[in-house]
Every structure is written in structure tokens, then in C-alpha cells.
Coordinates of C-alpha atoms and ligand atoms in Angstrom, one line a residue:
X1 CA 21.9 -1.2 36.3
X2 CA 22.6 2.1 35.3
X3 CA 25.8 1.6 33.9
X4 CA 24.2 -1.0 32.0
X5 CA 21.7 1.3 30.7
X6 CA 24.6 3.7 29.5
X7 CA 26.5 0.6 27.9
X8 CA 23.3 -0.2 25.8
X9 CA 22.9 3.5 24.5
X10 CA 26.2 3.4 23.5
X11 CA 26.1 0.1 21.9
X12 CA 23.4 1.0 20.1
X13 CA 24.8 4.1 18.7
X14 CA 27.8 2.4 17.6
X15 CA 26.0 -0.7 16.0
X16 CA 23.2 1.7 14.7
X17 CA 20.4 -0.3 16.2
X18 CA 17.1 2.2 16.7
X19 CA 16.4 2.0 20.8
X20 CA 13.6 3.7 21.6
X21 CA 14.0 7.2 22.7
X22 CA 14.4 8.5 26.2
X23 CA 11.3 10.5 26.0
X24 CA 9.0 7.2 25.1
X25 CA 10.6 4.7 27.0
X26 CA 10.1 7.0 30.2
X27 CA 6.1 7.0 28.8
X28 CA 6.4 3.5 28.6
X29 CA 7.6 2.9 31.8
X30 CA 5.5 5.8 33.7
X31 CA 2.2 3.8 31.6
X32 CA 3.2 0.5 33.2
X33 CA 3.4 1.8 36.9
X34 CA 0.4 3.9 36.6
X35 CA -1.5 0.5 35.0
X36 CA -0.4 -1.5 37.4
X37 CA 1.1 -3.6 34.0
X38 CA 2.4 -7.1 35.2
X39 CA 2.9 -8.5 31.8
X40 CA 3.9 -7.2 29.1
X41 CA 4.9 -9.1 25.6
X42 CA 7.1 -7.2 23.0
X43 CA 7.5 -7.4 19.7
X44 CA 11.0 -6.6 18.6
X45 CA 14.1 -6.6 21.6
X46 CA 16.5 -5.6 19.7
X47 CA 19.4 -5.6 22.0
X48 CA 16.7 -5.4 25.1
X49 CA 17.4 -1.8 25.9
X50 CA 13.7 -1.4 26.2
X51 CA 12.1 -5.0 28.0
X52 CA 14.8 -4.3 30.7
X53 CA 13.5 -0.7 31.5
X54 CA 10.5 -2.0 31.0
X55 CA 10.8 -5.1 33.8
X56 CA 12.8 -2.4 36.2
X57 CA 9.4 0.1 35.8
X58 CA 7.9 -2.3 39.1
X59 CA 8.9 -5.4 40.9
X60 CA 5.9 -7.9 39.8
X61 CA 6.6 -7.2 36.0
X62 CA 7.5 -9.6 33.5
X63 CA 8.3 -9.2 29.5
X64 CA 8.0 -11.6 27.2
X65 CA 9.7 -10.2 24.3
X66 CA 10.8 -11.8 20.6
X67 CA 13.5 -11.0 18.2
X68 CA 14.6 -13.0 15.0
X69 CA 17.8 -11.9 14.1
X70 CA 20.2 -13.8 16.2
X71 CA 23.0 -11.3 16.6
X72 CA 20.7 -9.3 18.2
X73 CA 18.9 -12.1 20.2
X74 CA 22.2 -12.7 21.9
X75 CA 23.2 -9.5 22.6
X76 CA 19.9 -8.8 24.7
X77 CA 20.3 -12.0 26.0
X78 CA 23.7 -11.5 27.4
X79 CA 22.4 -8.0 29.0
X80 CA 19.5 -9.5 30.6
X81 CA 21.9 -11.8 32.5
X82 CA 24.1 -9.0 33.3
X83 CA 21.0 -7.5 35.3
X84 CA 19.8 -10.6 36.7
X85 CA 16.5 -10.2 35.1
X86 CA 16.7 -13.9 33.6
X87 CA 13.2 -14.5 35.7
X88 CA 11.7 -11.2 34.9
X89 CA 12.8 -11.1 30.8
X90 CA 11.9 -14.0 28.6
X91 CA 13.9 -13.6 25.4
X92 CA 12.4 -15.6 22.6
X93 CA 14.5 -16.3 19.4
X94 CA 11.5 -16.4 16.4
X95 CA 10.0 -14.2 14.0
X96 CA 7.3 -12.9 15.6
X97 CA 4.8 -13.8 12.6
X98 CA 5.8 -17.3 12.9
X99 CA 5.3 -17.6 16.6
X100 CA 2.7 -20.1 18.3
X101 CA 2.2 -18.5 21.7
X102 CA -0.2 -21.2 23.8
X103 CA -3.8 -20.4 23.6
X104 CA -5.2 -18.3 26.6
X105 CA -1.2 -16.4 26.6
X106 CA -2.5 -13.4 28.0
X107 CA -0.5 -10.0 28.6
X108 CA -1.7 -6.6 30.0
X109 CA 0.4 -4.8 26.9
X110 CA 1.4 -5.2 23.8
X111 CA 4.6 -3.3 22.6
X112 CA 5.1 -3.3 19.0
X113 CA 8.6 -1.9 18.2
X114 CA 9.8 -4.7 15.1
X115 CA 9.9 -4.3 11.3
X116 CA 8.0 -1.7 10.6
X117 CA 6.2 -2.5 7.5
X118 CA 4.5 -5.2 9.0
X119 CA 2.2 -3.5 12.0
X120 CA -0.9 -4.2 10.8
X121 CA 0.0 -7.9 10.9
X122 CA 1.4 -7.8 14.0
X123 CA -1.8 -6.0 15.6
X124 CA -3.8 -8.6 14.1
X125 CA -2.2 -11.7 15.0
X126 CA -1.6 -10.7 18.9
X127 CA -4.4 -8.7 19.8
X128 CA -5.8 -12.3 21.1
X129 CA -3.6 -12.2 23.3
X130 CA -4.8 -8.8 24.9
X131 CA -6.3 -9.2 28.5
X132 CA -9.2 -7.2 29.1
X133 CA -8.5 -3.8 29.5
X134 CA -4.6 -3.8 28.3
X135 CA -3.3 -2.0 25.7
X136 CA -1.4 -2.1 22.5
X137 CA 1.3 0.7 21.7
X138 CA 3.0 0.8 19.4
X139 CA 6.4 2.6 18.7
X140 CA 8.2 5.3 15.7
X141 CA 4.5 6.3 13.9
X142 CA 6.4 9.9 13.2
X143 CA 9.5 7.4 11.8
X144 CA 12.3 10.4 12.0
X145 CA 9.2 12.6 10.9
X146 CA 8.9 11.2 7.3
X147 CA 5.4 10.1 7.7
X148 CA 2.6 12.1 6.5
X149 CA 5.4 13.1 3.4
X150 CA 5.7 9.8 2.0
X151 CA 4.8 11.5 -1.4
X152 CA 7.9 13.5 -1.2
X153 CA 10.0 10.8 -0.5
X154 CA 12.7 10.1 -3.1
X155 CA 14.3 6.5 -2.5
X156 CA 11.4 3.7 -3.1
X157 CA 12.6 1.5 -0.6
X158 CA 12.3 4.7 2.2
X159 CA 8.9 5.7 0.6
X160 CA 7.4 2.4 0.6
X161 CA 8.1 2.1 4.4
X162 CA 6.5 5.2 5.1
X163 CA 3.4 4.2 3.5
X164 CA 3.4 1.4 5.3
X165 CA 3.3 3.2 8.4
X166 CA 0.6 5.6 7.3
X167 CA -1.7 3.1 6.2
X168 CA -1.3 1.4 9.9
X169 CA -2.2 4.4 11.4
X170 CA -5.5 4.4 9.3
X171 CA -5.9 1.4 9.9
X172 CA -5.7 2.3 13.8
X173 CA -8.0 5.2 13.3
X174 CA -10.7 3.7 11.3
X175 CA -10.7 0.7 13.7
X176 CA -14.0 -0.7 14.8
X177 CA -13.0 -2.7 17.6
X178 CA -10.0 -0.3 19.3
X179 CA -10.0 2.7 20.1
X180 CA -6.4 5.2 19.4
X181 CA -4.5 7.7 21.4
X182 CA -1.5 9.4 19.2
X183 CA 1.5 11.2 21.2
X184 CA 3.9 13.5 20.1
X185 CA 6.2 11.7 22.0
X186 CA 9.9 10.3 21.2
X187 CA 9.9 9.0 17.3
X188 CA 5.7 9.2 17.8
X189 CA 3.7 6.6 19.9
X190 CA -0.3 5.3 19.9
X191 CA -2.3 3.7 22.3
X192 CA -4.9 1.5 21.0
X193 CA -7.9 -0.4 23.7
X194 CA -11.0 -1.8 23.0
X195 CA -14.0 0.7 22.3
X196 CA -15.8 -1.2 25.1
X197 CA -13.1 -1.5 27.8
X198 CA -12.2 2.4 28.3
Ligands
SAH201 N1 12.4 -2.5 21.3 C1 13.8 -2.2 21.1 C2 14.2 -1.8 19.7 C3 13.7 -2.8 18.6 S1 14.4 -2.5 17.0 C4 14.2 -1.1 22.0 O1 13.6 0.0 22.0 O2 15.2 -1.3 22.8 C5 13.5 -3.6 16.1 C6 13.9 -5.1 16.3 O3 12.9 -5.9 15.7 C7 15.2 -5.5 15.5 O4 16.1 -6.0 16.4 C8 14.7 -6.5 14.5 O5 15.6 -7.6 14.2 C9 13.4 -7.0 15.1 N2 12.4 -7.5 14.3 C10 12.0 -7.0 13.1 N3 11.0 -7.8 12.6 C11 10.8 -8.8 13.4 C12 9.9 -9.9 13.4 N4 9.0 -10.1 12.4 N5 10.0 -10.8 14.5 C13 10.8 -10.6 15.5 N6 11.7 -9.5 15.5 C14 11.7 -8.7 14.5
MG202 MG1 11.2 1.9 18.2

């Protein structure tokens, strides 16, 4: 397992795909124990660094997570053999705003770590599928510490991202129906729960 864990950080350095960071991903996993999280459904695997740590973080958890580019959907895939996890990590090949999950899909947490620009629709398409009292973090609100400069940003392509991300978090903290937690934490991560299930 561990080796496996060092094979992904390097494989992700070499094929520069963004892994959480070691700081967050321990947050994450310390959050799911301390919940008692049994399932989890994340948005964006990459290569499945993170829904493996996140299904070693206890015995009884299972993560549902989705990925649509299919270079990376078989890398995770092959790595979640590799650690036996194939009955703990369900790796789903779609693009996560074109997903159907079965009405009444429930999960204790939402992780969404995927294209960037689009959290706000991915917090509003799947927080029906929040169980009472879960959560929905979400990863990289500090993106490499551009955001809340996004004025000073020179390439439009970069800008625009950022602006993206600043208008979700204001869309997280003028929400009327969840409540927000920002950490300083890795590349900047928010809790969000209902108002009434604190
Ligand atoms: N959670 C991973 C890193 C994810 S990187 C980890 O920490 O280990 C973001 C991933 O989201 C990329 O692999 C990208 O292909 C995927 N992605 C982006 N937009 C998506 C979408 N709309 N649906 C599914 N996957 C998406
Ligand atoms: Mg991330």
C-alpha cells in the first residue's frame, strides 16, 4: 500500500496531474474517521490517489468516485486493483454533469476535486444526494494562491478560472441552505452542511 502511495505521487509529478496535497488528504482522511464517513462519492479520481486514501481511512468505507477522461479512468482503475480495493472503490467512467446516479443514491460526503470552473454545478446537481448530516468539501479554493487576485491575473484563460472559483466561494458563503467552514489547508479546503443539520 505504501509503496503504492509513493508510485502515485510520483506518477503524478511526472504526468503533472494535480493530487491533492498531503496536508488535505490527511484532513480528509482524519474527517472521515472522526465522522464515522461510510460512503463517500467523489467528483474527479484523477488517477485515484485520493479515493484510495480515502477507502484505507476505515474498514466499512466505500467511494464512489467519477472521472471522464479515460487515460486517467484507467490509470486509477489499474491502481485500485493493485490494492485490492475493487469492493471498496467504484470507479465510474462519465462526466460527472452527465451522470444519472439512481434516485435515493445517498453518500455521507461529497468530495468535489474536478474541473474547476464548474463547482457551482457540481454542488447543485449532487447535493441530493447528501444524507442528512454529511458534508460537501470541496478541494483547491486558494488554487496555487491566485484567488482573491484574479484582477491581477494576466492570461484570460488563468483569470477566468480564478473567477470562477471566487464566485463559488460566494456562492458558498451567501448560501441559504448550507452552511461553510474555509481551511487554510493544502491548496485551500471548505466544508459546507445544512444550516439545520449542525
Ligand atoms: N481527486 C484527485 C485529483 C483529481 S484532478 C486526487 O486528489 O487524487 C481532477 C480530475 O477531474 C481530472 O482527472 C479530470 O479529468 C477530472 N474531471 C474534470 N472535470 C470532470 C467532470 N466534469 N466529470 C468527471 N471528471 C472530471
Ligand atoms: Mg484537488
Amino acid at each position: 500500500m505504501k509503496s503504492l502511495i509513493l508510485e502515485m505521487e510520483e506518477y503524478a509529478k511526472e504526468h503533472n496531474i494535480p493530487i491533492m496535497e498531503k496536508e488535505g488528504i490527511a484532513f480528509l482522511m482524519k474527517y472521515i474517521k472522526a465522522k464515522n464517513i461510510k460512503n463517500v462519492l467523489e467528483i474527479g479520481s484523477a488517477i485515484g490517489y485520493s479515493a484510495i486514501l480515502m477507502a484505507s481511512s476505515s474498514p466499512d468505507v466505500k467511494v464512489t468516485t467519477i472521472e471522464r477522461d479515460e487515460t486517467n479512468y484507467m490509470e486509477c482503475l489499474k491502481n485500485v486493483k493493485k490494492c485490492s480495493f475493487e469492493q471498496k472503490v467504484n470507479v465510474v467512467f462519465q462526466d460527472a454533469l452527465e451522470l444519472n446516479l439512481a434516485e435515493g443514491t445517498q453518500f455521507d460526503l461529497i468530495f468535489i476535486d474536478a474541473a474547476k470552473g464548474q463547482y457551482t454545478k457540481f454542488f447543485e446537481k449532487y447535493k441530493f444526494f447528501l444524507a442528512p448530516g454529511g458534508a460537501i468539501i470541496t478541494d483547491n479554493l486558494k488554487f496555487h494562491g491566485y484567488v482573491g487576485k484574479s484582477s491581477e491575473i494576466k492570461s484570460k484563460n488563468l483569470r477566468q478560472l480564478v473567477t470562477k472559483i471566487e464566485n463559488y466561494i460566494d456562492f458558498l458563503k451567501n448560501n441559504e441552505e448550507f452552511d461553510t467552514e474555509f481551511y487554510d489547508i493544502g491548496d485551500g479546503v471548505s466544508i459546507s452542511v445544512r444550516k439545520n443539520e449542525k
